[in-house]
Short mmCIF file of C-alpha atoms and ligand atoms in Angstrom, two decimals:
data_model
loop_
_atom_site.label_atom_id
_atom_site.label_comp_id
_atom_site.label_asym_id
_atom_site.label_seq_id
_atom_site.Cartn_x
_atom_site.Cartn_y
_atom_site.Cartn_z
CA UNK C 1 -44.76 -141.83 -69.39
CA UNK C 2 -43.73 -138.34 -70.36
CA UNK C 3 -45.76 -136.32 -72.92
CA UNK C 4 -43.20 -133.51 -74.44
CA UNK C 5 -45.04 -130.68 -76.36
CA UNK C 6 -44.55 -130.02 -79.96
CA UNK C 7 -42.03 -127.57 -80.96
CA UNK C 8 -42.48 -124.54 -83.32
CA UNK C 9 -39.73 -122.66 -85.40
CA UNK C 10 -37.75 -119.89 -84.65
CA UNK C 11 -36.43 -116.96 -87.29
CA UNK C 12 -32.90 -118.34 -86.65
CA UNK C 13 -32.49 -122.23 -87.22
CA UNK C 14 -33.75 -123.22 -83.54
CA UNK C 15 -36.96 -124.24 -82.27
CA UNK C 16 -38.84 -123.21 -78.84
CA UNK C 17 -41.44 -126.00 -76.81
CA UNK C 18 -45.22 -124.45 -77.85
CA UNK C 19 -46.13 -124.88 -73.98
CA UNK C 20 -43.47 -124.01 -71.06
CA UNK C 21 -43.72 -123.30 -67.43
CA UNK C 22 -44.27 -119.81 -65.98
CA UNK C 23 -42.39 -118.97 -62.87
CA UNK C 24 -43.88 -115.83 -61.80
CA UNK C 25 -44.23 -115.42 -58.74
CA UNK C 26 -42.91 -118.61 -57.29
CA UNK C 27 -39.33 -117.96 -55.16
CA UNK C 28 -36.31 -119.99 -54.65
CA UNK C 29 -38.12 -122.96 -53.12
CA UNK C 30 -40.65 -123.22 -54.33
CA UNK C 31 -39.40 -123.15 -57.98
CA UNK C 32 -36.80 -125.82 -57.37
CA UNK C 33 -39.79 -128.27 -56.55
CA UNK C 34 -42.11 -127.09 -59.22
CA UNK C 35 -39.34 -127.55 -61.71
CA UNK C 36 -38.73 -130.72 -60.69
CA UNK C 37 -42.29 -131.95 -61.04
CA UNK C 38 -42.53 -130.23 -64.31
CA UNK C 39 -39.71 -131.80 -65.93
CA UNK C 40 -40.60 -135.22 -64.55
CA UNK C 41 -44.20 -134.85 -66.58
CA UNK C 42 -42.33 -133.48 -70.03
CA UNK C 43 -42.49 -130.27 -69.55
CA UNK C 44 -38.64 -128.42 -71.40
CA UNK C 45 -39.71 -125.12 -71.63
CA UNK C 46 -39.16 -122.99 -68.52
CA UNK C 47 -39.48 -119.09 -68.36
CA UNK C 48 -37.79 -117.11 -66.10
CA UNK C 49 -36.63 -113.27 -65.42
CA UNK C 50 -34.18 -111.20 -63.30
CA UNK C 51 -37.43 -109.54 -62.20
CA UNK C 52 -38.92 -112.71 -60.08
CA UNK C 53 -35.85 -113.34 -57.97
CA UNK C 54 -35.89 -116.64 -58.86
CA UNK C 55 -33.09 -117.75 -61.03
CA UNK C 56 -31.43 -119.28 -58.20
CA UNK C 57 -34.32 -121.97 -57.81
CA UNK C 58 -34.99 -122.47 -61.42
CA UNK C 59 -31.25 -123.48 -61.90
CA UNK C 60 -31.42 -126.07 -58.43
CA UNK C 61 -34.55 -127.22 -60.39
CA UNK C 62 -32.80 -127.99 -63.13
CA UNK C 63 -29.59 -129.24 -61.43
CA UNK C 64 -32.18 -131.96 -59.68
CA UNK C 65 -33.91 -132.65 -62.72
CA UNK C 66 -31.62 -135.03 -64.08
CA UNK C 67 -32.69 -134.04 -67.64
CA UNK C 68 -29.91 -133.25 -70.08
CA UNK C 69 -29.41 -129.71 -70.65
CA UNK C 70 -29.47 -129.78 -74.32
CA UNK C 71 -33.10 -130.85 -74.21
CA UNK C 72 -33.85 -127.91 -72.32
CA UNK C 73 -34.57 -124.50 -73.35
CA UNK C 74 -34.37 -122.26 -70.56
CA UNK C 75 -35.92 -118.12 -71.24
CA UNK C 76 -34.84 -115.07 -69.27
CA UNK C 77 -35.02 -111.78 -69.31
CA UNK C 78 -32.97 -108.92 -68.93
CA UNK C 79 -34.62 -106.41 -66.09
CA UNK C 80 -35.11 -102.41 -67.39
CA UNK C 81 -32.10 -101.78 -64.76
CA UNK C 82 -29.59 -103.50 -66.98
CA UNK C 83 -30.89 -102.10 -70.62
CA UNK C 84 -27.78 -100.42 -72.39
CA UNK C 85 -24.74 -101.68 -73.26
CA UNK C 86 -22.66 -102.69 -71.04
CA UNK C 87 -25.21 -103.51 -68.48
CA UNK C 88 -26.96 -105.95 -70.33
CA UNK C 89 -23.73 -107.87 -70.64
CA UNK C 90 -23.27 -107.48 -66.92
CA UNK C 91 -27.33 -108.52 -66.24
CA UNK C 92 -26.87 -111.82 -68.72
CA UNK C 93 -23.41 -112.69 -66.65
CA UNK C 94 -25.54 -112.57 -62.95
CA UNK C 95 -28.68 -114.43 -65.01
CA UNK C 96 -26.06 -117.14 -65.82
CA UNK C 97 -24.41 -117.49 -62.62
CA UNK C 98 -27.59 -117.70 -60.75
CA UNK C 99 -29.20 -120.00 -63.04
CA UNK C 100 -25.72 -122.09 -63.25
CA UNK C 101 -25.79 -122.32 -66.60
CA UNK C 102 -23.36 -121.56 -69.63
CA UNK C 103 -25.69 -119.92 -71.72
CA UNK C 104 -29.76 -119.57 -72.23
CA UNK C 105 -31.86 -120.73 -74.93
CA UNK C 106 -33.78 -117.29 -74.89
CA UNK C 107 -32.70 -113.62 -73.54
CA UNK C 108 -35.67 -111.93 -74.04
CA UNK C 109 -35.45 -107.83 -73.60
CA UNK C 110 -38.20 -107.70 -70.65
CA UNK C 111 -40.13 -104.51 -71.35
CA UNK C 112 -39.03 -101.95 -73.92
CA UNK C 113 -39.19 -99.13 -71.96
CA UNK C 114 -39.24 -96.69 -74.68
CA UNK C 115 -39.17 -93.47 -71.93
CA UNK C 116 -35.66 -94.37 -71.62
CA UNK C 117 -34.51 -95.36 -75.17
CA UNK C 118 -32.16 -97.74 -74.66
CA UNK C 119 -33.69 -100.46 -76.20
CA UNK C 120 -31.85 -100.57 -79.26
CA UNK C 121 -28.47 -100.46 -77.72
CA UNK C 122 -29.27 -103.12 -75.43
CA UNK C 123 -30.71 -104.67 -78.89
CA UNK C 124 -27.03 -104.47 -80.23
CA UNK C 125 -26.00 -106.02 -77.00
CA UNK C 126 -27.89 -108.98 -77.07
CA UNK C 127 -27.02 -109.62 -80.58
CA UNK C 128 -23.01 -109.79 -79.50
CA UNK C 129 -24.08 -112.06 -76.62
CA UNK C 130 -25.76 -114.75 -79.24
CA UNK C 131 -22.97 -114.29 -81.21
CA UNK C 132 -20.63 -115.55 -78.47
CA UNK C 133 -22.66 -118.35 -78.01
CA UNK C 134 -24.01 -116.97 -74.14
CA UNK C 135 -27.83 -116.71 -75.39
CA UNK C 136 -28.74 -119.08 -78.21
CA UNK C 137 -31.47 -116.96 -79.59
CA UNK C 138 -32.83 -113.45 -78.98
CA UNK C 139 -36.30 -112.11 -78.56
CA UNK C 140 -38.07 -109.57 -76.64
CA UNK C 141 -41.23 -109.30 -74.58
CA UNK C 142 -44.26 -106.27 -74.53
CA UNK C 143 -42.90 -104.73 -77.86
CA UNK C 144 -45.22 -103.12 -80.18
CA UNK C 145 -44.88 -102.45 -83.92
CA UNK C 146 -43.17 -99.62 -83.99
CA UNK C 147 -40.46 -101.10 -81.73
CA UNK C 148 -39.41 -104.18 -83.49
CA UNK C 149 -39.69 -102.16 -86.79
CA UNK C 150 -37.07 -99.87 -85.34
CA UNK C 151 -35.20 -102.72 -83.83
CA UNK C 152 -34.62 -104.31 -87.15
CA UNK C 153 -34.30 -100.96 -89.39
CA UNK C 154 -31.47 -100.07 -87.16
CA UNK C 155 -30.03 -103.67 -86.31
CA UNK C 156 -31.04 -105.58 -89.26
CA UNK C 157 -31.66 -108.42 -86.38
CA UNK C 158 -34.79 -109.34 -85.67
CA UNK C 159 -36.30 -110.58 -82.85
CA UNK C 160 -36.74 -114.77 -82.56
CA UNK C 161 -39.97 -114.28 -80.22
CA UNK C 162 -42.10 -111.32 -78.51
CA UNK C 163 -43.83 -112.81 -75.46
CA UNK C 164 -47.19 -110.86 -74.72
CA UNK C 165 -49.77 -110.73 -72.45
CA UNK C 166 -52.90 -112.76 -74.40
CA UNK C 167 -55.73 -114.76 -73.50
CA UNK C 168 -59.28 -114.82 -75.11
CA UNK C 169 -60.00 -111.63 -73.81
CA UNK C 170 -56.93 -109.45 -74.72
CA UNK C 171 -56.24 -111.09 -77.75
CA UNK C 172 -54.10 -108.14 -79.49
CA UNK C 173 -54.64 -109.21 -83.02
CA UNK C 174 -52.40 -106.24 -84.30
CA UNK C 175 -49.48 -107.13 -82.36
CA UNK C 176 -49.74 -110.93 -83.63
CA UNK C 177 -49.90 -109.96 -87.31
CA UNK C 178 -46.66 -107.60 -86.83
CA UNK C 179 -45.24 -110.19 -85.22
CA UNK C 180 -45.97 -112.39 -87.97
CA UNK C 181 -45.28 -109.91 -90.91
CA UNK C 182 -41.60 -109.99 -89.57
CA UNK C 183 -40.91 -113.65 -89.09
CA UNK C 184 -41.53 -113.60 -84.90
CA UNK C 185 -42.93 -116.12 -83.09
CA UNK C 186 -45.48 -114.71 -80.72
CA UNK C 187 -45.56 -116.25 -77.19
CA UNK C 188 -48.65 -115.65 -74.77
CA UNK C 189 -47.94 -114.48 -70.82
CA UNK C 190 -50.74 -115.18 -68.32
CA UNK C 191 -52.38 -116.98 -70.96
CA UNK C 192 -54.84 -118.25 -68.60
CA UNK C 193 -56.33 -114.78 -67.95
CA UNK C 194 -55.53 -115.19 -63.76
CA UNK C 195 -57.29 -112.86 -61.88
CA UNK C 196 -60.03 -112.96 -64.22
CA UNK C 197 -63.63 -114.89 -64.76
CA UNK C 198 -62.19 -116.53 -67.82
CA UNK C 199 -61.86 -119.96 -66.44
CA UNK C 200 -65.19 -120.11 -64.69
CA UNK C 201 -67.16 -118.52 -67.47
CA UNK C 202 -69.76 -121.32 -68.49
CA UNK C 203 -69.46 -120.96 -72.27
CA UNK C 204 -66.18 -122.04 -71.74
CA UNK C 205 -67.26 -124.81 -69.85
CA UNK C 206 -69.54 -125.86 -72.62
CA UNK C 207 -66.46 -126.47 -74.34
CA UNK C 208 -64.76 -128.32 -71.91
CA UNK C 209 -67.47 -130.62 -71.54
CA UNK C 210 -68.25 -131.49 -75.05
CA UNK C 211 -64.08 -132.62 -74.84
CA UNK C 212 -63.83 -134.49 -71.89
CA UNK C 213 -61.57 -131.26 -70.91
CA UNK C 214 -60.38 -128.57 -68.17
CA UNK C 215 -61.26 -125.26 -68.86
CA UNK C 216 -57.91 -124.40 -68.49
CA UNK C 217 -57.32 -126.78 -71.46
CA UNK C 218 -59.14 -125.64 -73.70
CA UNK C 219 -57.93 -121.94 -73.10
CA UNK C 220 -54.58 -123.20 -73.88
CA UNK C 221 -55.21 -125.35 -76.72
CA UNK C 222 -57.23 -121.82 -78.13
CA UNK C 223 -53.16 -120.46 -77.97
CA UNK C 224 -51.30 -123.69 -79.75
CA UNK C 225 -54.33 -124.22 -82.23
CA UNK C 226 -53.37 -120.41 -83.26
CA UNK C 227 -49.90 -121.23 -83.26
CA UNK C 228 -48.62 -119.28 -80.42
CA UNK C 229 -46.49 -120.32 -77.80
CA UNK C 230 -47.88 -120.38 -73.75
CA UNK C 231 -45.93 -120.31 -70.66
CA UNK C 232 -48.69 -121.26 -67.90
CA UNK C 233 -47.83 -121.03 -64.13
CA UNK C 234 -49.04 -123.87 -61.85
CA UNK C 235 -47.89 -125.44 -58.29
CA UNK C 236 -50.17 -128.08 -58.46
CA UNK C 237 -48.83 -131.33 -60.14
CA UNK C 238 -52.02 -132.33 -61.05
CA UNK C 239 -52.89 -129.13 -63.04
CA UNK C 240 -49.05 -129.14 -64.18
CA UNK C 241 -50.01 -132.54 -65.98
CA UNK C 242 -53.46 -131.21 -67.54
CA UNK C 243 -51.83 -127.72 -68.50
CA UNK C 244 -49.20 -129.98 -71.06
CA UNK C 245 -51.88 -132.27 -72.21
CA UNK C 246 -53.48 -130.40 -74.74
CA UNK C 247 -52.50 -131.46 -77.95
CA UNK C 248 -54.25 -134.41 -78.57
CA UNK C 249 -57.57 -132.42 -79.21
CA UNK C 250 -59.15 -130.21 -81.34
CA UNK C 251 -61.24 -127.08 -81.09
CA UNK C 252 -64.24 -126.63 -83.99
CA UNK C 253 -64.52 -123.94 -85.83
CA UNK C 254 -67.74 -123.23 -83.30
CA UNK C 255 -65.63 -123.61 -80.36
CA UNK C 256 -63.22 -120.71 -81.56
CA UNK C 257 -66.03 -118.83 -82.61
CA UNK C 258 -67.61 -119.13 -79.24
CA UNK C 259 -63.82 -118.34 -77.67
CA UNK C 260 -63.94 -115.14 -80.43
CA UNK C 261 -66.64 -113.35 -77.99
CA UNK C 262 -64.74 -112.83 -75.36
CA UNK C 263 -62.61 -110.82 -76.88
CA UNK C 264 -62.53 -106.98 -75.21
CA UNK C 265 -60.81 -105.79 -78.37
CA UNK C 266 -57.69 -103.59 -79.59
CA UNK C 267 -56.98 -101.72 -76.10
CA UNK C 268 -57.79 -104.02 -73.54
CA UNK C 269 -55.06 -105.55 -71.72
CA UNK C 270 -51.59 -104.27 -70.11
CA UNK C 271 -50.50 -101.25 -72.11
CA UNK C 272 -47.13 -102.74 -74.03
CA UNK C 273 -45.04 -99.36 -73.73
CA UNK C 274 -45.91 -98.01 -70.44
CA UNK C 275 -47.00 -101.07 -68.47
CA UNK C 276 -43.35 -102.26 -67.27
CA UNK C 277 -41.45 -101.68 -63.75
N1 LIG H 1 -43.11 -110.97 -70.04
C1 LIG H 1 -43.86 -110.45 -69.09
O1 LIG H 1 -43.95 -109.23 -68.92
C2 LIG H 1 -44.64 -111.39 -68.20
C3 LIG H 1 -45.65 -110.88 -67.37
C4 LIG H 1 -46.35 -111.78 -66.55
C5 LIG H 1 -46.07 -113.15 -66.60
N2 LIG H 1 -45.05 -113.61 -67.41
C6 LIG H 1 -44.71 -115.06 -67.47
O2 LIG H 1 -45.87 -115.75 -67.88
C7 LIG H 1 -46.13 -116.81 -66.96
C8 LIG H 1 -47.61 -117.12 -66.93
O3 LIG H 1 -48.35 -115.99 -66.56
P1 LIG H 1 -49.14 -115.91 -65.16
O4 LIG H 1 -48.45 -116.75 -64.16
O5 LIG H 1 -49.35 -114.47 -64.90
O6 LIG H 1 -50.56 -116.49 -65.54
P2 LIG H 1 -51.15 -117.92 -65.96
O7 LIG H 1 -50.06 -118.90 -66.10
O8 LIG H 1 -52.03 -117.65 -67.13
O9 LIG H 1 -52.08 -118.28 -64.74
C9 LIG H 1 -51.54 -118.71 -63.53
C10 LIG H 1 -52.68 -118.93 -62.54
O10 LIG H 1 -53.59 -119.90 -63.05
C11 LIG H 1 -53.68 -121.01 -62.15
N3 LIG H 1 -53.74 -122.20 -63.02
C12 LIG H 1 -52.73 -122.77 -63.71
N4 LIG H 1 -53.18 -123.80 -64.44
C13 LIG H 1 -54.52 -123.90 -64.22
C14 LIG H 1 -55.52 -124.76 -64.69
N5 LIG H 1 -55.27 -125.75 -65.56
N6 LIG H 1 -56.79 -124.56 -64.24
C15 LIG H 1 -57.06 -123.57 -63.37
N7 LIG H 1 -56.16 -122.71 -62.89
C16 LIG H 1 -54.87 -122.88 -63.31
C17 LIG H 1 -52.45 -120.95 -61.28
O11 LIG H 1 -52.71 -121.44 -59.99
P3 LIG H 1 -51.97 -122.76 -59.39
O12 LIG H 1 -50.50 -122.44 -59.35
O13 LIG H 1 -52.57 -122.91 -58.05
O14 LIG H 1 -52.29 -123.88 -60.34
C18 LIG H 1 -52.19 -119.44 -61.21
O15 LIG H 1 -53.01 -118.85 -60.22
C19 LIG H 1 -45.57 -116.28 -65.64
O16 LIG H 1 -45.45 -117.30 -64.69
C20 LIG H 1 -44.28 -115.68 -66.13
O17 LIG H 1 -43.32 -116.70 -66.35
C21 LIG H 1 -44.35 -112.75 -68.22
#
């Protein structure tokens, strides 16, 4: 039996999966069979990018899957080579072709870049692409504040999500409430904190235990119990499976304020203007 994750709304009629599949840094191959595993446990949400060279794979993945491509919603992002205007017309075309897909559910602007300015015109791209049907809704990823306030003061579009780096220790609680203040979902990159002591730390495996749950699980259910969306990255089936099954529990108000002490505060964290490549 498939489990399918809840969906939350989005600023302009649609709706995105709460939990999807990363992709980073998986290539071609790999992908396609990851994909394939992923859909075959419930999993609709996958996120992609021109920037991990694996487009190709995710749309073989999805060609294999034998799930119908309107229960799908498929995220990429344009690369900082292709911001400005005709370019980002020219990046979504390649995204399509390698993907082998008509359109995307989300074109997300992948880093904002704001050295080269160009994010706004690219902004007024994207917003001709969803109107000719090629992205079905629009969003960005790393923006801060002042960004998507100038986005929309000079667009009058704004953003459907802003995917950000969070976990329990970079929890960027200003960046949430803009998002919020404006209508935008917030979705959380690396929400597992890889790379990091998060998922061994034994307060968090206090938690686990006192659920009958991964440590991985209950860092993501910390993200859907907040209402934000998660894209976790696994190859292994078995942590595929656990990574989607975490909405049949619940997190006490002790558990989150256990899960509030890890935070490293405002600051910590990839810095959201100057971080991209
Ligand atoms: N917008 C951006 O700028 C941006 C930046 C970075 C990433 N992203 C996106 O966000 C996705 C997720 O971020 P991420 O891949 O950096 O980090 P992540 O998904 O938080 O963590 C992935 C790591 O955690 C391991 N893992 C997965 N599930 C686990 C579990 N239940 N228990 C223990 N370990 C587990 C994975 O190993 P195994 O594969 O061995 O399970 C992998 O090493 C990426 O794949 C990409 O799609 C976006």
């Amino acid at each position: 039996m498939t489990t399918l994750a809840p969906t939350v709304p989005l600023n302009d009629g649609r709706s995105i999966p709460q939990l999807g599949l990363g992709t980073w840094p998986l290539d071609d191959a790999q992908v396609e069979q990851v994909v394939v595993t992923a859909t075959g446990l419930g999993y609709r949400h996958i996120d992609t990018a021109v920037k991990y060279g694996n487009e190709r794979g995710v749309g073989a993945g999805i060609a294999a899957s034998g799930i119908p491509r309107d229960e799908l919603f498929i995220t990429t992002k344009l690369d900082g080579g292709f911001q400005g205007e005709d370019r980002a017309i020219a990046g979504l075309e390649g995204s399509l072709e390698r993907l082998g897909l008509d359109a995307v559910d989300l074109l997300l602007i992948h880093w904002p870049l704001p050295q080269r300015d160009e994010y706004v015109s690219t902004w007024r791209t994207f917003i001709r692409l969803q109107e000719q049907g090629l992205a079905r809704s629009i969003g960005v990823s790393n923006f801060l504040p002042e960004h998507l306030d100038r986005l929309v003061a000079e667009t009058g579009v704004t953003p459907a999500v802003n995917q950000i780096q969070i976990n329990p220790y970079i929890v960027r609680e200003e960046q949430r409430a803009a998002n919020a203040r404006l209508g935008i979902v917030t979705e959380s990159w690396s929400p597992l904190a890889p790379g990091s002591d998060l998922l061994s730390d034994p307060r968090l495996a206090a938690i686990a235990l006192e659920h009958g749950k991964t440590p991985g699980q209950v860092v993501l259910r910390w993200h859907s119990q907040q209402g934000l969306v998660a894209i976790p990255k696994s190859q292994s089936a078995e942590r595929l499976a656990q990574n989607l099954d975490v909405f049949g529990f619940s997190l006490t108000a002790e558990n989150l304020s256990t899960l509030a002490e890890f935070s490293e505060g405002p600051g910590a964290g990839v810095d959201s203007a100057t971080g991209g490549h």
